[in-house]
Amino acid sequence: MNHSAFSTGTFVGRMWMPQAQGPSVVTLRNGDLVDITSKVLPTVRDLLELQDPTSVVRAADGRRIASVSDALALDVDRSKDGLRLLAPCDLQAIKACGVTFARSMVERVIEERAAGNPALAESIRAKVGDLIGESLRNVKAGSEEAAKVKEILIKEGLWSQYLEVGIGPDAEVFTKSQVMSSVGHGDDVGLHPISKWSNPEPEIVLAVNSAGIVQGASLGNDVNLRDVEGRSALLLGRAKDNNASCSIGPFIRLFDDTYTLDDVRAAELTLTVKGEDGFELTGRSSMSEISRDPPDLVSQTIGTHHQYPDGFMLFMGTLFAPTKDRDEAGQGFTHKIGDLVTISNEKLGLLTNRVRLSTQCDPWTFGSSHLMRNLAHRGLI
């Protein structure tokens, strides 16, 4: 496994500590994970609230826990609740923006037109493609040009709620998952049993503090149930927020002299899916093609209209929308149980999870109240 992404930069994350029966804040130093948890840094939330978290992390005392290679290995003994990586966020809200890329926006229109039926998607995809093609590719959301495109699409009978948030003035911002509920690298991700058409969504996730300042970024898998959302946008909560349906990791890379928001803007994400049936899928998502600048998505999430005293993690959407047939021609892609999903980026590392049913994944039992009691018991708060 190539860990070159971690050779430079400032990374922070969280690990489950068996002896403490709770999480510790960790950083990477010379190929090792170092526990830097203290009364100053009891949580990642507290770290991101600092004016200069990078300097604090670099100067923090700590003790070695494990090598990065061991921590990222997928054969961690989870059945005994052993040492393992967690999602790198803790008390932050977990928010997401949808329909932020032109191509994925078209796929949402197709889902809507197909009413969640993958068998209808191919014919609708061809029709929509003939009418609008790449015309939305370079349209800036909320611009006068976007308003003109909207008029044209209405006349063609193609306007939808997805195009409204895709090129209209207001971004789609929703609650992806609950505080403390995201899984991390090496964990299983869950699909609700009612879904028959699902896919991974490789995304960059911004780590934002309570003042709306972006302090760093991570990788995320915004697991999506296409048939459920396609039946009705009012089922977004069922489609997006289920047990183990959100994955973030492996670490947050803090902004410093080696990594900035411009690196986020230029990021290329690679996704691979390897099924137990021998099926393989490779996809990419290029942040350079996003329709809204990341700071705009942040400002639409936090401001005088909405506050987040513990900050938030913000999924920014994906360009990736798989159409490769997996079984029958014209049926497109859908997950199968046992799929191994890996999202990678040269500066953020890799995030790997195996697909299960949400009813079969480990239940979420360690919430904010449990974290507070654990930290108090350890004398950290």
mmCIF file of C-alpha atoms in Angstrom:
data_model
loop_
_atom_site.group_PDB
_atom_site.id
_atom_site.type_symbol
_atom_site.label_atom_id
_atom_site.label_comp_id
_atom_site.label_asym_id
_atom_site.label_seq_id
_atom_site.Cartn_x
_atom_site.Cartn_y
_atom_site.Cartn_z
ATOM 1 C CA MET A 1 0.000 0.000 0.000
ATOM 2 C CA ASN A 2 1.456 3.357 -1.060
ATOM 3 C CA HIS A 3 1.487 5.938 1.754
ATOM 4 C CA SER A 4 3.320 8.702 -0.143
ATOM 5 C CA ALA A 5 0.397 11.074 0.501
ATOM 6 C CA PHE A 6 1.494 11.196 4.142
ATOM 7 C CA SER A 7 5.163 12.040 3.511
ATOM 8 C CA THR A 8 4.444 15.771 3.851
ATOM 9 C CA GLY A 9 1.735 17.822 5.482
ATOM 10 C CA THR A 10 -0.073 17.924 8.811
ATOM 11 C CA PHE A 11 -2.612 15.159 9.396
ATOM 12 C CA VAL A 12 -4.945 14.551 12.329
ATOM 13 C CA GLY A 13 -7.410 11.788 13.029
ATOM 14 C CA ARG A 14 -8.985 9.655 15.704
ATOM 15 C CA MET A 15 -8.291 6.151 16.922
ATOM 16 C CA TRP A 16 -10.262 3.869 19.187
ATOM 17 C CA MET A 17 -8.143 3.043 22.234
ATOM 18 C CA PRO A 18 -9.178 -0.330 23.730
ATOM 19 C CA GLN A 19 -7.716 0.307 27.176
ATOM 20 C CA ALA A 20 -9.456 3.691 27.453
ATOM 21 C CA GLN A 21 -12.637 2.359 25.830
ATOM 22 C CA GLY A 22 -12.771 5.634 23.919
ATOM 23 C CA PRO A 23 -11.138 7.674 21.164
ATOM 24 C CA SER A 24 -7.874 9.601 21.063
ATOM 25 C CA VAL A 25 -6.809 12.469 18.834
ATOM 26 C CA VAL A 26 -3.808 11.404 16.759
ATOM 27 C CA THR A 27 -1.358 12.926 14.301
ATOM 28 C CA LEU A 28 1.200 11.504 11.862
ATOM 29 C CA ARG A 29 4.912 11.805 12.579
ATOM 30 C CA ASN A 30 7.630 10.029 10.611
ATOM 31 C CA GLY A 31 5.327 7.233 9.488
ATOM 32 C CA ASP A 32 3.791 6.697 12.934
ATOM 33 C CA LEU A 33 0.506 7.645 14.559
ATOM 34 C CA VAL A 34 1.038 9.640 17.744
ATOM 35 C CA ASP A 35 -1.582 10.175 20.452
ATOM 36 C CA ILE A 36 -1.747 13.910 21.233
ATOM 37 C CA THR A 37 -4.940 13.869 23.301
ATOM 38 C CA SER A 38 -4.808 16.303 26.205
ATOM 39 C CA LYS A 39 -6.947 18.735 28.170
ATOM 40 C CA VAL A 40 -6.120 21.279 25.454
ATOM 41 C CA LEU A 41 -6.934 18.795 22.675
ATOM 42 C CA PRO A 42 -9.584 16.408 24.020
ATOM 43 C CA THR A 43 -11.431 16.371 20.682
ATOM 44 C CA VAL A 44 -10.820 17.173 17.040
ATOM 45 C CA ARG A 45 -13.551 19.771 17.404
ATOM 46 C CA ASP A 46 -11.454 21.630 20.003
ATOM 47 C CA LEU A 47 -8.397 21.442 17.767
ATOM 48 C CA LEU A 48 -10.200 22.985 14.790
ATOM 49 C CA GLU A 49 -11.455 25.851 16.948
ATOM 50 C CA LEU A 50 -7.880 27.028 17.528
ATOM 51 C CA GLN A 51 -6.536 29.960 15.553
ATOM 52 C CA ASP A 52 -3.512 27.990 14.329
ATOM 53 C CA PRO A 53 -4.265 24.261 14.733
ATOM 54 C CA THR A 54 -1.314 23.227 12.561
ATOM 55 C CA SER A 55 1.265 24.824 14.864
ATOM 56 C CA VAL A 56 -0.410 23.350 17.928
ATOM 57 C CA VAL A 57 -0.387 19.847 16.427
ATOM 58 C CA ARG A 58 3.250 20.100 15.438
ATOM 59 C CA ALA A 59 4.278 21.221 18.925
ATOM 60 C CA ALA A 60 2.032 18.852 20.904
ATOM 61 C CA ASP A 61 3.549 16.193 23.121
ATOM 62 C CA GLY A 62 2.466 12.649 22.362
ATOM 63 C CA ARG A 63 3.201 8.970 22.414
ATOM 64 C CA ARG A 64 3.510 6.519 19.533
ATOM 65 C CA ILE A 65 0.537 4.195 19.032
ATOM 66 C CA ALA A 66 1.203 2.341 15.786
ATOM 67 C CA SER A 67 2.675 2.738 12.328
ATOM 68 C CA VAL A 68 0.512 4.334 9.674
ATOM 69 C CA SER A 69 0.768 1.107 7.645
ATOM 70 C CA ASP A 70 -0.654 -0.972 10.497
ATOM 71 C CA ALA A 71 -3.421 1.543 11.177
ATOM 72 C CA LEU A 72 -4.521 1.539 7.549
ATOM 73 C CA ALA A 73 -4.457 -2.259 7.203
ATOM 74 C CA LEU A 74 -7.893 -3.752 6.662
ATOM 75 C CA ASP A 75 -7.343 -6.816 8.859
ATOM 76 C CA VAL A 76 -7.828 -4.940 12.131
ATOM 77 C CA ASP A 77 -9.599 -7.197 14.646
ATOM 78 C CA ARG A 78 -12.843 -5.281 15.044
ATOM 79 C CA SER A 79 -14.683 -8.170 16.662
ATOM 80 C CA LYS A 80 -12.688 -7.579 19.864
ATOM 81 C CA ASP A 81 -13.077 -3.826 19.691
ATOM 82 C CA GLY A 82 -9.333 -3.436 19.102
ATOM 83 C CA LEU A 83 -7.176 -0.479 18.143
ATOM 84 C CA ARG A 84 -8.566 0.985 14.923
ATOM 85 C CA LEU A 85 -9.033 4.166 12.960
ATOM 86 C CA LEU A 86 -12.255 6.098 13.405
ATOM 87 C CA ALA A 87 -13.733 8.871 11.301
ATOM 88 C CA PRO A 88 -11.468 11.904 11.919
ATOM 89 C CA CYS A 89 -14.338 14.120 13.118
ATOM 90 C CA ASP A 90 -16.210 13.928 16.398
ATOM 91 C CA LEU A 91 -18.607 16.661 17.599
ATOM 92 C CA GLN A 92 -19.010 18.310 14.191
ATOM 93 C CA ALA A 93 -22.303 18.191 12.326
ATOM 94 C CA ILE A 94 -22.066 16.179 9.106
ATOM 95 C CA LYS A 95 -23.499 18.144 6.196
ATOM 96 C CA ALA A 96 -23.441 17.586 2.443
ATOM 97 C CA CYS A 97 -24.018 19.502 -0.765
ATOM 98 C CA GLY A 98 -25.655 17.750 -3.683
ATOM 99 C CA VAL A 99 -25.883 18.320 -7.409
ATOM 100 C CA THR A 100 -22.732 20.437 -7.575
ATOM 101 C CA PHE A 101 -21.374 18.961 -10.838
ATOM 102 C CA ALA A 102 -23.008 19.184 -14.266
ATOM 103 C CA ARG A 103 -22.694 15.518 -15.171
ATOM 104 C CA SER A 104 -23.945 14.264 -11.813
ATOM 105 C CA MET A 105 -26.741 16.835 -12.070
ATOM 106 C CA VAL A 106 -27.898 15.219 -15.307
ATOM 107 C CA GLU A 107 -27.865 11.817 -13.586
ATOM 108 C CA ARG A 108 -30.138 13.174 -10.860
ATOM 109 C CA VAL A 109 -32.580 14.325 -13.541
ATOM 110 C CA ILE A 110 -32.448 10.825 -14.983
ATOM 111 C CA GLU A 111 -33.135 9.276 -11.568
ATOM 112 C CA GLU A 112 -36.135 11.560 -11.198
ATOM 113 C CA ARG A 113 -37.480 10.782 -14.662
ATOM 114 C CA ALA A 114 -36.947 7.039 -14.101
ATOM 115 C CA ALA A 115 -38.752 7.250 -10.735
ATOM 116 C CA GLY A 116 -36.066 5.043 -9.217
ATOM 117 C CA ASN A 117 -36.304 2.320 -11.881
ATOM 118 C CA PRO A 118 -32.813 1.523 -13.263
ATOM 119 C CA ALA A 119 -34.333 -0.292 -16.266
ATOM 120 C CA LEU A 120 -35.687 3.031 -17.586
ATOM 121 C CA ALA A 121 -32.519 5.027 -16.964
ATOM 122 C CA GLU A 122 -30.628 4.179 -20.161
ATOM 123 C CA SER A 123 -33.326 5.360 -22.582
ATOM 124 C CA ILE A 124 -33.905 8.529 -20.565
ATOM 125 C CA ARG A 125 -30.135 9.150 -20.421
ATOM 126 C CA ALA A 126 -29.942 9.024 -24.214
ATOM 127 C CA LYS A 127 -32.876 11.411 -24.638
ATOM 128 C CA VAL A 128 -31.601 13.934 -22.107
ATOM 129 C CA GLY A 129 -28.110 13.746 -23.587
ATOM 130 C CA ASP A 130 -29.409 14.532 -27.064
ATOM 131 C CA LEU A 131 -31.230 17.602 -25.797
ATOM 132 C CA ILE A 132 -28.707 19.197 -23.449
ATOM 133 C CA GLY A 133 -25.426 17.353 -24.053
ATOM 134 C CA GLU A 134 -22.562 19.214 -22.399
ATOM 135 C CA SER A 135 -24.379 22.558 -22.382
ATOM 136 C CA LEU A 136 -24.397 22.724 -18.592
ATOM 137 C CA ARG A 137 -20.726 21.865 -18.190
ATOM 138 C CA ASN A 138 -19.320 25.379 -17.826
ATOM 139 C CA VAL A 139 -22.371 27.189 -16.501
ATOM 140 C CA LYS A 140 -21.686 28.992 -13.235
ATOM 141 C CA ALA A 141 -24.467 28.323 -10.757
ATOM 142 C CA GLY A 142 -26.586 31.372 -10.010
ATOM 143 C CA SER A 143 -25.248 33.390 -12.970
ATOM 144 C CA GLU A 144 -27.258 35.223 -15.663
ATOM 145 C CA GLU A 145 -26.141 32.539 -18.109
ATOM 146 C CA ALA A 146 -27.551 29.881 -15.798
ATOM 147 C CA ALA A 147 -30.867 31.736 -15.682
ATOM 148 C CA LYS A 148 -31.016 31.673 -19.501
ATOM 149 C CA VAL A 149 -30.287 27.933 -19.532
ATOM 150 C CA LYS A 150 -33.103 27.494 -17.024
ATOM 151 C CA GLU A 151 -35.537 29.228 -19.403
ATOM 152 C CA ILE A 152 -34.489 26.952 -22.260
ATOM 153 C CA LEU A 153 -34.881 23.801 -20.178
ATOM 154 C CA ILE A 154 -38.334 24.845 -19.001
ATOM 155 C CA LYS A 155 -39.410 25.262 -22.619
ATOM 156 C CA GLU A 156 -38.030 21.802 -23.418
ATOM 157 C CA GLY A 157 -39.975 20.314 -20.521
ATOM 158 C CA LEU A 158 -36.758 19.224 -18.806
ATOM 159 C CA TRP A 159 -36.687 21.483 -15.780
ATOM 160 C CA SER A 160 -36.485 19.666 -12.446
ATOM 161 C CA GLN A 161 -35.746 20.300 -8.784
ATOM 162 C CA TYR A 162 -32.217 18.937 -9.357
ATOM 163 C CA LEU A 163 -31.444 21.464 -12.067
ATOM 164 C CA GLU A 164 -32.801 24.190 -9.793
ATOM 165 C CA VAL A 165 -30.205 23.501 -7.090
ATOM 166 C CA GLY A 166 -27.558 22.623 -9.681
ATOM 167 C CA ILE A 167 -27.502 25.922 -11.552
ATOM 168 C CA GLY A 168 -29.845 28.115 -9.515
ATOM 169 C CA PRO A 169 -28.688 30.604 -6.854
ATOM 170 C CA ASP A 170 -29.226 28.279 -3.870
ATOM 171 C CA ALA A 171 -27.110 25.181 -3.280
ATOM 172 C CA GLU A 172 -28.560 21.965 -1.940
ATOM 173 C CA VAL A 173 -27.273 21.556 1.622
ATOM 174 C CA PHE A 174 -28.594 18.663 3.687
ATOM 175 C CA THR A 175 -27.728 16.666 6.788
ATOM 176 C CA LYS A 176 -25.830 13.623 5.579
ATOM 177 C CA SER A 177 -25.409 11.880 8.909
ATOM 178 C CA GLN A 178 -25.656 12.457 12.630
ATOM 179 C CA VAL A 179 -22.929 13.755 14.931
ATOM 180 C CA MET A 180 -20.511 10.907 15.846
ATOM 181 C CA SER A 181 -22.186 8.459 13.421
ATOM 182 C CA SER A 182 -19.723 8.422 10.512
ATOM 183 C CA VAL A 183 -17.576 5.339 10.047
ATOM 184 C CA GLY A 184 -13.906 5.534 9.108
ATOM 185 C CA HIS A 185 -11.316 3.803 6.976
ATOM 186 C CA GLY A 186 -11.578 0.006 7.134
ATOM 187 C CA ASP A 187 -15.129 -0.057 8.460
ATOM 188 C CA ASP A 188 -18.121 -1.500 6.637
ATOM 189 C CA VAL A 189 -20.489 0.933 4.922
ATOM 190 C CA GLY A 190 -24.199 0.199 4.932
ATOM 191 C CA LEU A 191 -27.004 0.063 2.372
ATOM 192 C CA HIS A 192 -30.606 0.147 3.540
ATOM 193 C CA PRO A 193 -32.183 -3.245 2.663
ATOM 194 C CA ILE A 194 -35.009 -1.647 0.669
ATOM 195 C CA SER A 195 -32.612 -0.354 -2.006
ATOM 196 C CA LYS A 196 -31.907 -2.198 -5.267
ATOM 197 C CA TRP A 197 -29.979 0.615 -7.020
ATOM 198 C CA SER A 198 -27.120 2.150 -5.076
ATOM 199 C CA ASN A 199 -23.641 3.536 -5.614
ATOM 200 C CA PRO A 200 -20.652 5.128 -3.865
ATOM 201 C CA GLU A 201 -20.031 8.854 -4.142
ATOM 202 C CA PRO A 202 -16.343 9.841 -3.863
ATOM 203 C CA GLU A 203 -16.050 13.326 -2.403
ATOM 204 C CA ILE A 204 -13.753 15.747 -0.645
ATOM 205 C CA VAL A 205 -15.034 16.721 2.795
ATOM 206 C CA LEU A 206 -14.137 20.107 4.269
ATOM 207 C CA ALA A 207 -13.438 20.456 7.998
ATOM 208 C CA VAL A 208 -15.024 23.767 9.017
ATOM 209 C CA ASN A 209 -14.991 25.344 12.491
ATOM 210 C CA SER A 210 -17.724 27.337 14.237
ATOM 211 C CA ALA A 211 -16.498 30.605 12.688
ATOM 212 C CA GLY A 212 -16.943 29.201 9.183
ATOM 213 C CA ILE A 213 -13.180 28.861 8.650
ATOM 214 C CA VAL A 214 -12.097 25.861 6.587
ATOM 215 C CA GLN A 215 -9.241 24.262 8.517
ATOM 216 C CA GLY A 216 -8.562 21.232 6.325
ATOM 217 C CA ALA A 217 -10.006 18.449 4.206
ATOM 218 C CA SER A 218 -10.580 14.712 4.140
ATOM 219 C CA LEU A 219 -12.004 12.051 1.833
ATOM 220 C CA GLY A 220 -15.590 10.877 2.052
ATOM 221 C CA ASN A 221 -18.024 8.329 0.658
ATOM 222 C CA ASP A 222 -21.535 9.782 0.492
ATOM 223 C CA VAL A 223 -23.205 6.387 0.026
ATOM 224 C CA ASN A 224 -26.319 6.918 -2.091
ATOM 225 C CA LEU A 225 -29.501 4.932 -2.719
ATOM 226 C CA ARG A 226 -30.425 6.056 -6.235
ATOM 227 C CA ASP A 227 -33.766 4.290 -6.423
ATOM 228 C CA VAL A 228 -34.968 5.674 -3.098
ATOM 229 C CA GLU A 229 -34.073 9.299 -3.884
ATOM 230 C CA GLY A 230 -35.319 8.835 -7.462
ATOM 231 C CA ARG A 231 -38.790 7.895 -6.245
ATOM 232 C CA SER A 232 -39.064 11.181 -4.373
ATOM 233 C CA ALA A 233 -36.665 13.879 -3.245
ATOM 234 C CA LEU A 234 -38.641 13.880 0.008
ATOM 235 C CA LEU A 235 -37.039 10.494 0.703
ATOM 236 C CA LEU A 236 -33.585 12.085 0.807
ATOM 237 C CA GLY A 237 -33.209 11.265 4.501
ATOM 238 C CA ARG A 238 -33.950 7.584 3.865
ATOM 239 C CA ALA A 239 -31.618 7.557 0.873
ATOM 240 C CA LYS A 240 -28.692 9.217 2.662
ATOM 241 C CA ASP A 241 -28.869 8.770 6.436
ATOM 242 C CA ASN A 242 -28.792 5.147 7.567
ATOM 243 C CA ASN A 243 -26.566 3.083 9.821
ATOM 244 C CA ALA A 244 -22.975 3.210 8.468
ATOM 245 C CA SER A 245 -24.053 5.090 5.341
ATOM 246 C CA CYS A 246 -21.394 7.791 5.790
ATOM 247 C CA SER A 247 -17.644 7.260 5.643
ATOM 248 C CA ILE A 248 -14.940 9.903 6.243
ATOM 249 C CA GLY A 249 -11.187 9.440 6.445
ATOM 250 C CA PRO A 250 -8.611 8.295 6.853
ATOM 251 C CA PHE A 251 -7.427 11.649 8.298
ATOM 252 C CA ILE A 252 -8.035 15.387 8.060
ATOM 253 C CA ARG A 253 -5.167 17.149 6.331
ATOM 254 C CA LEU A 254 -4.863 20.557 7.946
ATOM 255 C CA PHE A 255 -4.167 23.598 5.797
ATOM 256 C CA ASP A 256 -0.531 24.703 6.017
ATOM 257 C CA ASP A 257 2.296 25.690 3.695
ATOM 258 C CA THR A 258 2.017 22.335 1.890
ATOM 259 C CA TYR A 259 -1.756 22.136 1.431
ATOM 260 C CA THR A 260 -4.359 24.854 0.847
ATOM 261 C CA LEU A 261 -7.842 25.410 -0.504
ATOM 262 C CA ASP A 262 -6.329 25.665 -3.985
ATOM 263 C CA ASP A 263 -5.204 22.039 -3.648
ATOM 264 C CA VAL A 264 -8.822 21.158 -2.869
ATOM 265 C CA ARG A 265 -10.008 23.045 -5.951
ATOM 266 C CA ALA A 266 -7.550 21.125 -8.156
ATOM 267 C CA ALA A 267 -8.016 17.711 -6.553
ATOM 268 C CA GLU A 268 -8.521 14.566 -8.619
ATOM 269 C CA LEU A 269 -10.268 11.699 -6.870
ATOM 270 C CA THR A 270 -10.035 8.096 -8.032
ATOM 271 C CA LEU A 271 -12.590 5.463 -7.099
ATOM 272 C CA THR A 272 -12.382 1.710 -7.520
ATOM 273 C CA VAL A 273 -15.036 -0.881 -6.774
ATOM 274 C CA LYS A 274 -14.048 -4.547 -6.617
ATOM 275 C CA GLY A 275 -16.852 -7.049 -6.231
ATOM 276 C CA GLU A 276 -16.756 -10.564 -4.899
ATOM 277 C CA ASP A 277 -18.261 -11.539 -8.281
ATOM 278 C CA GLY A 278 -15.092 -10.367 -10.071
ATOM 279 C CA PHE A 279 -16.653 -7.110 -11.253
ATOM 280 C CA GLU A 280 -14.387 -4.066 -11.236
ATOM 281 C CA LEU A 281 -15.261 -0.417 -11.772
ATOM 282 C CA THR A 282 -12.955 2.586 -11.905
ATOM 283 C CA GLY A 283 -14.112 6.194 -11.858
ATOM 284 C CA ARG A 284 -12.815 9.704 -11.287
ATOM 285 C CA SER A 285 -14.117 12.961 -9.897
ATOM 286 C CA SER A 286 -12.362 16.230 -10.747
ATOM 287 C CA MET A 287 -12.922 19.100 -8.367
ATOM 288 C CA SER A 288 -11.916 21.498 -11.151
ATOM 289 C CA GLU A 289 -15.329 20.846 -12.729
ATOM 290 C CA ILE A 290 -17.420 21.759 -9.698
ATOM 291 C CA SER A 291 -20.127 24.301 -10.443
ATOM 292 C CA ARG A 292 -19.762 26.183 -7.153
ATOM 293 C CA ASP A 293 -16.552 27.301 -5.462
ATOM 294 C CA PRO A 294 -15.965 25.572 -2.076
ATOM 295 C CA PRO A 295 -16.134 28.847 -0.052
ATOM 296 C CA ASP A 296 -19.549 29.509 -1.613
ATOM 297 C CA LEU A 297 -20.782 26.114 -0.375
ATOM 298 C CA VAL A 298 -19.441 26.904 3.088
ATOM 299 C CA SER A 299 -21.140 30.318 3.191
ATOM 300 C CA GLN A 300 -24.435 28.747 2.105
ATOM 301 C CA THR A 301 -24.126 26.340 5.032
ATOM 302 C CA ILE A 302 -23.026 28.639 7.869
ATOM 303 C CA GLY A 303 -23.696 32.325 8.537
ATOM 304 C CA THR A 304 -26.213 34.552 10.251
ATOM 305 C CA HIS A 305 -28.876 32.203 8.884
ATOM 306 C CA HIS A 306 -27.402 29.084 10.577
ATOM 307 C CA GLN A 307 -24.758 28.523 13.243
ATOM 308 C CA TYR A 308 -22.713 25.426 14.103
ATOM 309 C CA PRO A 309 -21.065 25.892 17.522
ATOM 310 C CA ASP A 310 -19.085 22.662 17.095
ATOM 311 C CA GLY A 311 -18.295 23.232 13.422
ATOM 312 C CA PHE A 312 -19.181 20.820 10.647
ATOM 313 C CA MET A 313 -17.834 18.457 8.030
ATOM 314 C CA LEU A 314 -19.053 19.357 4.551
ATOM 315 C CA PHE A 315 -19.282 16.892 1.665
ATOM 316 C CA MET A 316 -19.005 18.925 -1.548
ATOM 317 C CA GLY A 317 -20.592 16.611 -4.090
ATOM 318 C CA THR A 318 -19.191 14.384 -6.795
ATOM 319 C CA LEU A 319 -18.723 14.281 -10.533
ATOM 320 C CA PHE A 320 -18.889 10.484 -10.449
ATOM 321 C CA ALA A 321 -22.145 8.825 -11.529
ATOM 322 C CA PRO A 322 -21.605 5.186 -12.602
ATOM 323 C CA THR A 323 -23.398 3.985 -15.726
ATOM 324 C CA LYS A 324 -21.345 0.847 -16.530
ATOM 325 C CA ASP A 325 -23.576 -2.210 -16.749
ATOM 326 C CA ARG A 326 -22.901 -4.756 -14.018
ATOM 327 C CA ASP A 327 -25.330 -7.522 -14.902
ATOM 328 C CA GLU A 328 -27.900 -7.088 -17.643
ATOM 329 C CA ALA A 329 -27.374 -4.621 -20.498
ATOM 330 C CA GLY A 330 -29.084 -1.320 -19.828
ATOM 331 C CA GLN A 331 -29.359 -1.927 -16.073
ATOM 332 C CA GLY A 332 -26.291 0.179 -15.201
ATOM 333 C CA PHE A 333 -24.291 -0.151 -11.983
ATOM 334 C CA THR A 334 -25.461 -1.007 -8.528
ATOM 335 C CA HIS A 335 -23.613 -2.150 -5.434
ATOM 336 C CA LYS A 336 -23.557 -5.755 -4.332
ATOM 337 C CA ILE A 337 -22.878 -6.945 -0.818
ATOM 338 C CA GLY A 338 -19.153 -7.462 -0.328
ATOM 339 C CA ASP A 339 -17.999 -4.744 -2.726
ATOM 340 C CA LEU A 340 -14.667 -3.230 -1.699
ATOM 341 C CA VAL A 341 -14.737 0.525 -2.341
ATOM 342 C CA THR A 342 -11.570 2.635 -2.331
ATOM 343 C CA ILE A 343 -11.485 6.415 -2.769
ATOM 344 C CA SER A 344 -8.032 7.934 -3.145
ATOM 345 C CA ASN A 345 -6.247 11.214 -3.722
ATOM 346 C CA GLU A 346 -2.524 11.822 -3.951
ATOM 347 C CA LYS A 347 -2.579 14.387 -1.132
ATOM 348 C CA LEU A 348 -5.246 12.933 1.156
ATOM 349 C CA GLY A 349 -4.462 9.213 1.008
ATOM 350 C CA LEU A 350 -7.109 6.541 0.614
ATOM 351 C CA LEU A 351 -10.413 5.606 2.193
ATOM 352 C CA THR A 352 -11.473 1.962 1.884
ATOM 353 C CA ASN A 353 -14.706 0.354 3.039
ATOM 354 C CA ARG A 354 -16.582 -2.870 2.370
ATOM 355 C CA VAL A 355 -20.291 -2.756 1.487
ATOM 356 C CA ARG A 356 -22.831 -4.488 3.714
ATOM 357 C CA LEU A 357 -26.492 -3.987 4.532
ATOM 358 C CA SER A 358 -26.990 -1.268 7.128
ATOM 359 C CA THR A 359 -28.811 -3.859 9.237
ATOM 360 C CA GLN A 360 -25.684 -6.055 9.193
ATOM 361 C CA CYS A 361 -23.102 -3.357 9.980
ATOM 362 C CA ASP A 362 -22.084 -2.790 13.581
ATOM 363 C CA PRO A 363 -24.809 -0.687 15.212
ATOM 364 C CA TRP A 364 -23.936 2.878 16.137
ATOM 365 C CA THR A 365 -23.768 2.926 19.931
ATOM 366 C CA PHE A 366 -21.081 5.484 20.869
ATOM 367 C CA GLY A 367 -22.591 8.958 20.688
ATOM 368 C CA SER A 368 -21.796 12.425 22.006
ATOM 369 C CA SER A 369 -22.963 11.635 25.541
ATOM 370 C CA HIS A 370 -20.733 8.558 25.641
ATOM 371 C CA LEU A 371 -17.769 10.612 24.420
ATOM 372 C CA MET A 372 -18.285 13.255 27.104
ATOM 373 C CA ARG A 373 -18.532 10.668 29.883
ATOM 374 C CA ASN A 374 -15.468 8.847 28.569
ATOM 375 C CA LEU A 375 -13.367 12.014 28.393
ATOM 376 C CA ALA A 376 -14.473 13.026 31.875
ATOM 377 C CA HIS A 377 -13.562 9.604 33.245
ATOM 378 C CA ARG A 378 -10.086 9.968 31.689
ATOM 379 C CA GLY A 379 -9.667 13.431 33.267
ATOM 380 C CA LEU A 380 -9.530 15.200 29.881
ATOM 381 C CA ILE A 381 -12.484 17.532 30.452
#
